[in-house]
Coordinates of C-alpha atoms in Angstrom, one line a residue:
M1 CA -67.8 27.6 -69.8
A2 CA -71.1 29.1 -68.8
S3 CA -73.0 26.0 -70.0
R4 CA -70.6 23.7 -68.1
A5 CA -71.1 25.8 -64.9
G6 CA -74.8 25.6 -65.4
R7 CA -74.7 21.8 -65.7
Q8 CA -72.6 21.6 -62.6
S9 CA -75.0 23.8 -60.7
R10 CA -77.8 21.4 -61.7
I11 CA -75.8 18.3 -60.8
A12 CA -74.9 19.6 -57.3
P13 CA -78.4 19.4 -55.8
K14 CA -79.0 16.0 -57.3
T15 CA -75.7 14.8 -55.8
A16 CA -76.7 16.3 -52.4
L17 CA -80.0 14.5 -52.6
L18 CA -78.4 11.2 -53.4
G19 CA -75.9 11.7 -50.5
A20 CA -78.7 12.6 -48.1
T21 CA -80.7 9.5 -49.2
R22 CA -77.8 7.1 -48.7
A23 CA -77.0 8.5 -45.3
F24 CA -80.6 8.3 -44.3
R25 CA -81.0 4.7 -45.4
K26 CA -77.9 3.7 -43.6
E27 CA -79.2 5.3 -40.3
I28 CA -82.5 3.5 -40.7
A29 CA -80.9 0.2 -41.3
E30 CA -78.7 0.5 -38.2
F31 CA -81.7 1.6 -36.2
I32 CA -83.7 -1.5 -37.2
N33 CA -80.8 -3.8 -36.6
E34 CA -80.4 -2.5 -33.1
F35 CA -84.1 -3.3 -32.4
E36 CA -83.7 -6.8 -33.8
E37 CA -80.9 -7.4 -31.3
L38 CA -82.8 -5.7 -28.5
R39 CA -82.3 -7.0 -25.0
T40 CA -85.7 -7.7 -23.5
G41 CA -84.7 -7.9 -19.8
E42 CA -86.3 -5.8 -17.2
E43 CA -83.9 -2.9 -17.3
P44 CA -84.6 0.5 -15.7
V45 CA -86.4 3.1 -17.8
H46 CA -85.3 6.8 -17.9
L47 CA -88.5 8.6 -18.6
E48 CA -87.1 11.9 -19.8
G49 CA -86.0 10.1 -23.0
L50 CA -89.6 9.1 -23.7
E51 CA -90.9 12.6 -22.9
E52 CA -88.5 14.0 -25.5
L53 CA -89.6 11.3 -28.0
R54 CA -93.2 12.1 -27.5
G55 CA -93.1 15.8 -27.1
E56 CA -90.4 16.9 -29.5
L57 CA -88.8 14.3 -31.8
L58 CA -92.0 12.7 -33.2
P59 CA -93.8 16.0 -33.9
L60 CA -90.7 17.4 -35.6
L61 CA -90.2 14.3 -37.6
K62 CA -93.9 14.6 -38.8
H63 CA -93.3 18.3 -39.6
Y64 CA -90.3 17.6 -41.9
L65 CA -92.0 14.7 -43.6
G66 CA -94.7 17.2 -44.4
E67 CA -92.0 19.6 -45.8
L68 CA -90.8 16.8 -48.1
G69 CA -94.4 16.4 -49.3
N70 CA -93.8 19.7 -51.1
Q71 CA -90.3 18.8 -52.3
I72 CA -89.5 15.2 -53.3
F73 CA -92.8 13.4 -52.6
I74 CA -94.6 15.3 -55.3
R75 CA -94.4 15.2 -59.1
P76 CA -91.3 17.1 -60.1
S77 CA -91.9 20.5 -61.7
E78 CA -91.5 20.8 -65.5
S79 CA -89.7 24.0 -64.8
A80 CA -86.0 23.4 -64.6
E81 CA -85.5 26.2 -62.0
Q82 CA -88.4 24.9 -59.9
K83 CA -87.2 21.3 -60.2
E84 CA -83.7 22.3 -58.9
F85 CA -85.3 24.2 -56.0
Q86 CA -87.3 21.0 -55.1
I87 CA -84.2 18.9 -55.2
R88 CA -82.1 21.3 -53.2
D89 CA -84.8 21.8 -50.5
G90 CA -85.5 18.1 -50.5
A91 CA -81.9 17.3 -49.8
H92 CA -81.9 19.8 -46.9
S93 CA -85.1 18.4 -45.4
M94 CA -83.8 14.8 -45.7
K95 CA -80.7 15.8 -43.7
I96 CA -82.9 17.2 -41.0
I97 CA -85.0 14.0 -41.0
H98 CA -81.8 12.0 -40.8
S99 CA -80.8 13.9 -37.7
Y100 CA -84.2 13.3 -36.1
I101 CA -84.0 9.6 -36.7
K102 CA -80.6 9.7 -34.9
G103 CA -82.3 11.7 -32.2
I104 CA -85.0 9.1 -31.8
A105 CA -82.4 6.4 -31.5
H106 CA -80.5 8.5 -28.9
S107 CA -83.7 9.1 -27.0
L108 CA -84.5 5.4 -26.9
R109 CA -81.1 4.5 -25.7
S110 CA -81.4 7.1 -22.9
A111 CA -84.8 5.5 -22.0
R112 CA -83.1 2.1 -22.1
L113 CA -85.3 0.9 -25.0
L114 CA -82.3 0.3 -27.1
P115 CA -79.0 -1.3 -25.9
N116 CA -76.5 1.2 -24.4
Q117 CA -73.5 -0.5 -22.9
N118 CA -72.0 2.8 -21.6
A119 CA -75.0 4.3 -19.8
H120 CA -75.5 4.2 -16.1
D121 CA -78.8 2.7 -14.9
V122 CA -81.3 5.3 -14.0
L123 CA -84.3 4.2 -11.8
P124 CA -87.7 5.0 -13.2
H125 CA -89.8 7.7 -11.7
S126 CA -93.3 9.1 -12.3
N127 CA -93.8 12.5 -13.9
A128 CA -96.4 15.2 -12.9
N129 CA -99.0 13.8 -15.3
G130 CA -98.5 10.2 -14.4
L131 CA -97.8 9.6 -18.1
F132 CA -95.8 6.4 -18.0
S133 CA -96.5 3.1 -16.3
L134 CA -93.9 1.4 -18.5
T135 CA -94.6 -2.2 -17.9
G136 CA -92.8 -4.8 -19.9
F137 CA -95.9 -5.2 -22.1
R138 CA -96.2 -1.5 -22.8
R139 CA -92.4 -1.3 -23.4
S140 CA -92.5 -4.1 -26.0
S141 CA -95.6 -2.5 -27.6
L142 CA -93.7 0.8 -28.0
Q143 CA -90.7 -1.0 -29.5
L144 CA -93.0 -2.7 -32.1
K145 CA -94.8 0.5 -33.0
L146 CA -91.5 2.4 -33.4
V147 CA -90.0 -0.3 -35.6
A148 CA -93.2 -0.4 -37.7
L149 CA -93.0 3.4 -38.1
I150 CA -89.3 3.5 -39.1
I151 CA -89.9 0.7 -41.6
R152 CA -92.8 2.7 -43.1
I153 CA -90.5 5.6 -43.5
Q154 CA -87.9 3.4 -45.1
N155 CA -90.4 2.0 -47.5
L156 CA -91.6 5.5 -48.4
F157 CA -88.0 6.6 -49.4
D158 CA -87.5 3.3 -51.2
K159 CA -90.5 4.1 -53.4
Q160 CA -89.3 7.6 -54.0
Q161 CA -85.9 6.3 -55.1
T162 CA -87.5 4.1 -57.7
M163 CA -89.0 7.3 -59.2
R164 CA -85.9 9.4 -58.6
P165 CA -84.5 9.2 -62.2
K166 CA -87.5 11.2 -63.2
F167 CA -85.8 14.2 -61.5
G168 CA -83.0 13.9 -64.1
S169 CA -85.2 13.7 -67.1
S170 CA -84.2 16.3 -69.6
V171 CA -87.6 16.1 -71.4
P172 CA -90.5 16.0 -68.9
S173 CA -93.0 13.3 -69.8
Y174 CA -95.4 13.6 -66.9
G175 CA -99.0 13.5 -67.8
K176 CA -98.6 11.8 -71.1
G177 CA -100.3 8.6 -72.2
K178 CA -102.8 7.3 -69.6
G179 CA -101.9 9.9 -66.9
G180 CA -98.2 9.2 -67.1
N181 CA -96.7 9.0 -63.6
I182 CA -99.3 11.4 -62.1
Q183 CA -101.1 8.6 -60.2
K184 CA -97.8 7.1 -58.9
W185 CA -96.7 10.5 -57.5
A186 CA -100.2 11.1 -56.0
A187 CA -100.0 7.6 -54.3
L188 CA -96.6 8.4 -52.9
A189 CA -97.8 11.8 -51.5
E190 CA -100.7 10.0 -49.9
E191 CA -98.4 7.4 -48.4
N192 CA -96.3 10.2 -46.9
R193 CA -99.5 11.8 -45.4
Q194 CA -100.4 8.3 -44.0
V195 CA -97.0 8.1 -42.3
Q196 CA -97.6 11.5 -40.7
R197 CA -101.0 10.2 -39.4
D198 CA -99.1 7.2 -38.0
I199 CA -96.9 9.6 -36.1
D200 CA -99.9 11.3 -34.7
S201 CA -101.3 7.9 -33.7
L202 CA -98.1 7.0 -31.9
V203 CA -98.0 10.3 -30.0
Q204 CA -101.6 9.6 -28.8
W205 CA -100.6 6.0 -27.9
F206 CA -98.8 7.3 -24.9
D207 CA -102.1 8.3 -23.3
L208 CA -103.7 4.9 -23.7
S209 CA -104.5 2.8 -20.6
E210 CA -103.1 -0.7 -20.3
S211 CA -106.3 -2.2 -21.8
G212 CA -106.0 0.4 -24.6
V213 CA -102.4 -0.7 -25.3
L214 CA -103.7 -4.3 -25.3
R215 CA -106.4 -3.7 -27.9
N216 CA -103.9 -1.7 -29.9
R217 CA -101.6 -4.7 -30.0
I218 CA -104.4 -6.9 -31.3
E219 CA -105.2 -4.3 -34.0
M220 CA -101.5 -4.2 -35.0
I221 CA -101.4 -8.0 -35.4
T222 CA -104.6 -7.9 -37.5
Q223 CA -103.3 -5.0 -39.7
H224 CA -100.0 -6.9 -40.3
I225 CA -102.0 -10.0 -41.5
D226 CA -104.2 -7.8 -43.6
G227 CA -101.0 -6.4 -45.2
T228 CA -99.7 -9.8 -45.9
L229 CA -102.8 -10.7 -48.0
L230 CA -101.9 -8.0 -50.4
H231 CA -98.6 -9.8 -51.4
P232 CA -100.2 -12.8 -53.2
I233 CA -103.0 -10.7 -54.6
K234 CA -100.5 -8.3 -56.2
I235 CA -98.4 -11.1 -57.6
L236 CA -101.4 -12.9 -59.0
K237 CA -102.3 -9.9 -61.1
R238 CA -99.2 -10.4 -63.2
K239 CA -99.5 -12.3 -66.4
N240 CA -97.8 -15.5 -67.4
L241 CA -96.8 -16.7 -63.9
A242 CA -95.3 -20.1 -64.1
Y243 CA -96.8 -21.6 -60.9
P244 CA -99.8 -19.5 -59.7
Q245 CA -101.7 -22.4 -58.2
A246 CA -99.9 -22.7 -54.9
L247 CA -99.9 -18.9 -54.4
E248 CA -103.7 -18.9 -54.9
D249 CA -104.0 -21.6 -52.2
T250 CA -102.3 -19.3 -49.7
I251 CA -105.1 -16.8 -49.8
P252 CA -107.6 -18.9 -47.7
I253 CA -104.8 -19.5 -45.2
I254 CA -104.2 -15.8 -44.7
E255 CA -108.0 -15.2 -44.5
F256 CA -108.4 -17.8 -41.7
C257 CA -105.6 -16.1 -39.8
Q258 CA -107.4 -12.8 -40.3
V259 CA -110.7 -14.3 -39.0
F260 CA -109.0 -15.5 -35.8
F261 CA -107.9 -12.0 -34.7
H262 CA -110.9 -10.2 -36.2
H263 CA -113.0 -12.5 -34.0
I264 CA -111.2 -11.0 -30.9
N265 CA -111.5 -7.5 -32.2
E266 CA -115.3 -7.7 -32.8
G267 CA -116.1 -7.0 -29.2
S268 CA -115.9 -8.0 -25.6
H269 CA -117.9 -11.3 -26.0
H270 CA -114.8 -13.4 -26.4
P271 CA -113.1 -15.6 -23.8
F272 CA -109.9 -13.5 -24.3
F273 CA -111.6 -10.7 -22.3
L274 CA -112.2 -13.1 -19.4
M275 CA -108.5 -13.8 -19.0
S276 CA -106.4 -12.0 -16.4
P277 CA -104.2 -9.1 -17.6
A278 CA -101.1 -11.3 -17.2
Q279 CA -102.7 -14.1 -19.3
Q280 CA -103.8 -11.6 -21.9
F281 CA -100.3 -10.2 -22.2
A282 CA -98.8 -13.7 -22.5
F283 CA -101.3 -14.5 -25.2
I284 CA -100.5 -11.3 -27.2
E285 CA -96.8 -11.7 -26.8
K286 CA -97.0 -15.2 -28.3
A287 CA -99.4 -14.1 -31.0
T288 CA -97.2 -11.2 -32.1
A289 CA -94.9 -13.7 -33.9
I290 CA -97.8 -15.0 -36.1
P291 CA -97.8 -12.2 -38.7
D292 CA -94.0 -12.7 -39.3
T293 CA -94.4 -16.5 -39.5
L294 CA -97.2 -16.1 -42.0
R295 CA -95.3 -13.6 -44.1
K296 CA -92.2 -15.7 -44.2
F297 CA -94.4 -18.7 -45.2
I298 CA -95.9 -16.6 -48.1
L299 CA -92.6 -15.1 -49.3
D300 CA -90.9 -18.5 -49.4
I301 CA -93.4 -19.9 -52.0
E302 CA -92.1 -20.3 -55.5
Y303 CA -94.3 -19.0 -58.3
D304 CA -91.9 -18.4 -61.2
D305 CA -88.8 -20.5 -60.6
H306 CA -88.6 -24.3 -60.3
P307 CA -86.9 -25.1 -57.0
S308 CA -84.3 -27.9 -57.0
T309 CA -84.9 -28.5 -53.3
L310 CA -87.2 -27.0 -50.6
E311 CA -85.7 -25.8 -47.3
N312 CA -89.0 -26.4 -45.6
S313 CA -90.6 -29.7 -46.4
E314 CA -93.6 -28.9 -44.3
P315 CA -94.7 -25.4 -45.2
G316 CA -97.3 -24.0 -43.0
Q317 CA -96.7 -26.4 -40.1
S318 CA -95.0 -23.7 -37.9
L319 CA -98.0 -21.5 -38.4
I320 CA -100.4 -24.2 -37.1
D321 CA -98.1 -24.9 -34.2
E322 CA -98.2 -21.2 -33.1
F323 CA -102.0 -21.1 -33.3
V324 CA -102.1 -24.3 -31.2
E325 CA -99.8 -22.7 -28.6
I326 CA -101.8 -19.4 -28.2
S327 CA -105.1 -21.4 -28.3
Q328 CA -103.8 -23.5 -25.4
I329 CA -103.1 -20.4 -23.4
L330 CA -106.7 -19.3 -23.9
T331 CA -108.2 -22.8 -23.2
D332 CA -106.1 -23.3 -20.0
S333 CA -107.2 -19.9 -18.7
C334 CA -110.8 -20.6 -19.4
D335 CA -110.6 -23.9 -17.5
V336 CA -109.1 -22.2 -14.5
L337 CA -111.8 -19.5 -14.6
L338 CA -114.6 -22.0 -14.6
Q339 CA -113.1 -23.7 -11.5
S340 CA -112.3 -20.6 -9.5
D341 CA -115.5 -18.5 -10.1
P342 CA -118.6 -20.6 -9.5
S343 CA -120.9 -17.5 -9.3
Q344 CA -120.2 -16.7 -12.9
S345 CA -119.7 -20.2 -14.2
D346 CA -123.1 -20.4 -16.1
H347 CA -122.5 -17.2 -18.0
H348 CA -118.9 -18.0 -18.6
L349 CA -119.6 -21.6 -19.5
A350 CA -122.0 -20.7 -22.3
L351 CA -119.6 -18.1 -23.7
I352 CA -116.6 -20.5 -23.6
Q353 CA -118.6 -23.4 -25.0
D354 CA -119.8 -21.2 -28.0
Y355 CA -116.2 -20.2 -28.5
R356 CA -114.9 -23.8 -28.4
I357 CA -117.4 -24.8 -31.0
W358 CA -116.4 -21.9 -33.2
H359 CA -112.7 -22.5 -32.6
D360 CA -112.9 -26.3 -33.5
R361 CA -114.6 -25.5 -36.8
W362 CA -112.2 -22.6 -37.6
F363 CA -109.1 -24.7 -36.7
A364 CA -110.2 -27.6 -38.9
E365 CA -110.7 -25.2 -41.8
L366 CA -107.3 -23.7 -41.3
V367 CA -105.6 -27.1 -41.2
S368 CA -107.6 -28.2 -44.3
S369 CA -106.4 -25.0 -46.1
V370 CA -102.8 -25.7 -45.3
E371 CA -103.1 -29.4 -46.4
K372 CA -104.7 -28.3 -49.7
F373 CA -101.8 -25.9 -50.2
Y374 CA -99.3 -28.6 -49.4
S375 CA -101.0 -31.0 -51.8
T376 CA -100.8 -28.4 -54.6
Y377 CA -97.3 -27.5 -53.9
K378 CA -96.1 -31.1 -53.7
G379 CA -97.9 -31.8 -57.0
L380 CA -96.1 -28.9 -58.7
F381 CA -92.6 -29.8 -57.4
P382 CA -92.6 -33.5 -56.4
E383 CA -88.9 -33.9 -56.9
A384 CA -88.1 -31.0 -54.6
F385 CA -89.7 -32.9 -51.7
R386 CA -87.6 -36.0 -52.2
S387 CA -84.9 -36.7 -49.6
P388 CA -81.5 -36.0 -51.1
P389 CA -79.4 -39.1 -51.7
A390 CA -77.1 -40.1 -48.8
S391 CA -73.5 -39.0 -49.4
P392 CA -71.0 -41.9 -49.8
S393 CA -69.1 -42.8 -46.7

């Protein structure tokens, strides 16, 4: 009986941890779904909700993620008693983090950054520090940053779950062989610390000027594209891929997308910084879709299975179309600037002409890369590009 009771006492914390994890994942999924269905109209903003978010909820979320760094985001102890303590405290901290995710969602609803059909409209007002000038652009930027943060937290727990069975190992094997799982646990702990730094960055974001928010959005776009590059590189490290060629051809496409936004990030000597704030915001709002379009393009590429048909017979075309659209915003604004400001026309003209030469060369190389990929892909799967036979009438 004693041994059975002992087993039950060991199982209980693991069950609690699993239950906390499931509840946490469910809350995050609902949070992200709400953002995906977000109304983007100009609704009133209740600033107290954002004060609570910045001053209380985000710092506390960071604190408890730090607590988990000593509980479930580290290599489990080889001591059964200490391991049980880690699991029990980890389950408790996860429940607290779960409550703070719910608190963030509640705060955003009260601030009208998430849909709330039952709330009364509350007119915006300024606080003593003049903290918020919540323009539509700043609001959409905050939405994007919060979604990115919650997804990072979700990914963090997903990785922890892939390592969770190690908690139930009756014979600890950590450190055996070529380091065992030590490096994986160390990487997980570092990722947790990075999420905490992201929270600090988000808290500091509230103090940015409009131009600071603008530059931050450009950096976010660039970072998302940088992250997309890791996908084909990681897959191509595998051995015995059936169709690596097309995936290899996506790397130059991603790199040309990187170059476009890095060119803006390099400094103020870019026509983007000659545009009016309204034109800059319009440019960035359009450009925000590019990382998602690029990622979808990359994820849809077959490298192991042979497709019977391809849903997209012109892969990469939507990416080119989006670059054409944002480039047109930039070109049109430059044309207006040259016509309306003769006193600066010589200086602006030289800058704009240099940019147009650069852009024409860059765009030609992007299109050429997409065409090369398309040629490779069609060569690999010619039958998948054929039109399906017409159904008999």
